[in-house]
C-alpha positions as a Python dict, from the first residue, in 0.01 Angstrom:
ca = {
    (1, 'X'): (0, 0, 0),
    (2, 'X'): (43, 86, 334),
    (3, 'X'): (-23, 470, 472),
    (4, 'X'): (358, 482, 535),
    (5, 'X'): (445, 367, 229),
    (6, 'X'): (114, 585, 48),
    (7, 'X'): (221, 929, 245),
    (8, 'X'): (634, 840, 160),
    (9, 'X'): (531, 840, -244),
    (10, 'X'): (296, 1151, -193),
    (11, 'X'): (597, 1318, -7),
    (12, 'X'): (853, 1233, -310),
    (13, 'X'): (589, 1354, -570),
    (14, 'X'): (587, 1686, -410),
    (15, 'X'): (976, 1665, -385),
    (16, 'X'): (973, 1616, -753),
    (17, 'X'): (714, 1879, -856),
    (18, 'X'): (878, 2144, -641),
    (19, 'X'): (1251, 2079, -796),
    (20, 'X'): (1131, 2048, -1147),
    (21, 'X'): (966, 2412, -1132),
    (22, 'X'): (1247, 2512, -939),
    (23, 'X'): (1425, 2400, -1259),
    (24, 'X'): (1214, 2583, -1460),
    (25, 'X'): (1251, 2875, -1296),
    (26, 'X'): (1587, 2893, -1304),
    (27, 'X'): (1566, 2851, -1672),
    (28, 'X'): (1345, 3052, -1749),
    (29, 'X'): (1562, 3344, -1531),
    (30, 'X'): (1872, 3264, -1745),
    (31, 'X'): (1669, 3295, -2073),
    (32, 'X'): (1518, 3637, -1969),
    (33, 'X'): (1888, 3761, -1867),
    (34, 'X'): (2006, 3651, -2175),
    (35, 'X'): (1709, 3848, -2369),
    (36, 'X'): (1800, 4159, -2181),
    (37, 'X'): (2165, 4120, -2287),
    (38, 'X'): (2118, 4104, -2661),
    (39, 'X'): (1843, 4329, -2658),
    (40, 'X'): (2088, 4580, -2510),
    (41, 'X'): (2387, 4492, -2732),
    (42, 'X'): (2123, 4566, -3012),
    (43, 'X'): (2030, 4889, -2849),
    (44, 'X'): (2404, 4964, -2822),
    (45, 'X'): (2536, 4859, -3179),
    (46, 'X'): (2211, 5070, -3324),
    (47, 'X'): (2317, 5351, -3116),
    (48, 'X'): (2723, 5321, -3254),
    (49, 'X'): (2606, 5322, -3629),
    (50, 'X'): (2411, 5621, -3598),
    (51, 'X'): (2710, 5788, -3451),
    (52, 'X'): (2944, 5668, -3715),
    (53, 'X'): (2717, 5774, -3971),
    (54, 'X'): (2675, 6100, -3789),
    (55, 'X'): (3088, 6112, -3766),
    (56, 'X'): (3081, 6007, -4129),
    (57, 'X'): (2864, 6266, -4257),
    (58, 'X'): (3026, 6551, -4036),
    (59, 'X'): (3363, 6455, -4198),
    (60, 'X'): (3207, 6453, -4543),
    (61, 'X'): (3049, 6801, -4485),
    (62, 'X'): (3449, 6966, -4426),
}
């Protein structure tokens, strides 16, 4: 193979390396966003039952 040839295939496996982590980056971004999302629609829904049950048991009380 000639050093063209040798440094042109070195050049293209870096290409490749450095868009497949860019990939995986990106991935692994959207997969952390979405984490933070239904962790705070948890923390939300949690946080609107205890009020209903505090709404609940208020109306119960009178």
């Amino acid at each position: 193979m000639s050093t063209a040839a040798l440094r042109a295939s070195r050049c293209n496996d870096a290409l490749r390396a450095s868009t497949t982590r860019f990939a995986l980056q990106r991935r692994a971004s959207r997969f952390n966003d979405a984490l933070r999302a239904a962790t705070t629609r948890f923390a939300l829904q949690r946080r609107a039952s205890r009020c209903s049950d505090a709404l609940r048991a208020a109306e119960t009380r009178f």
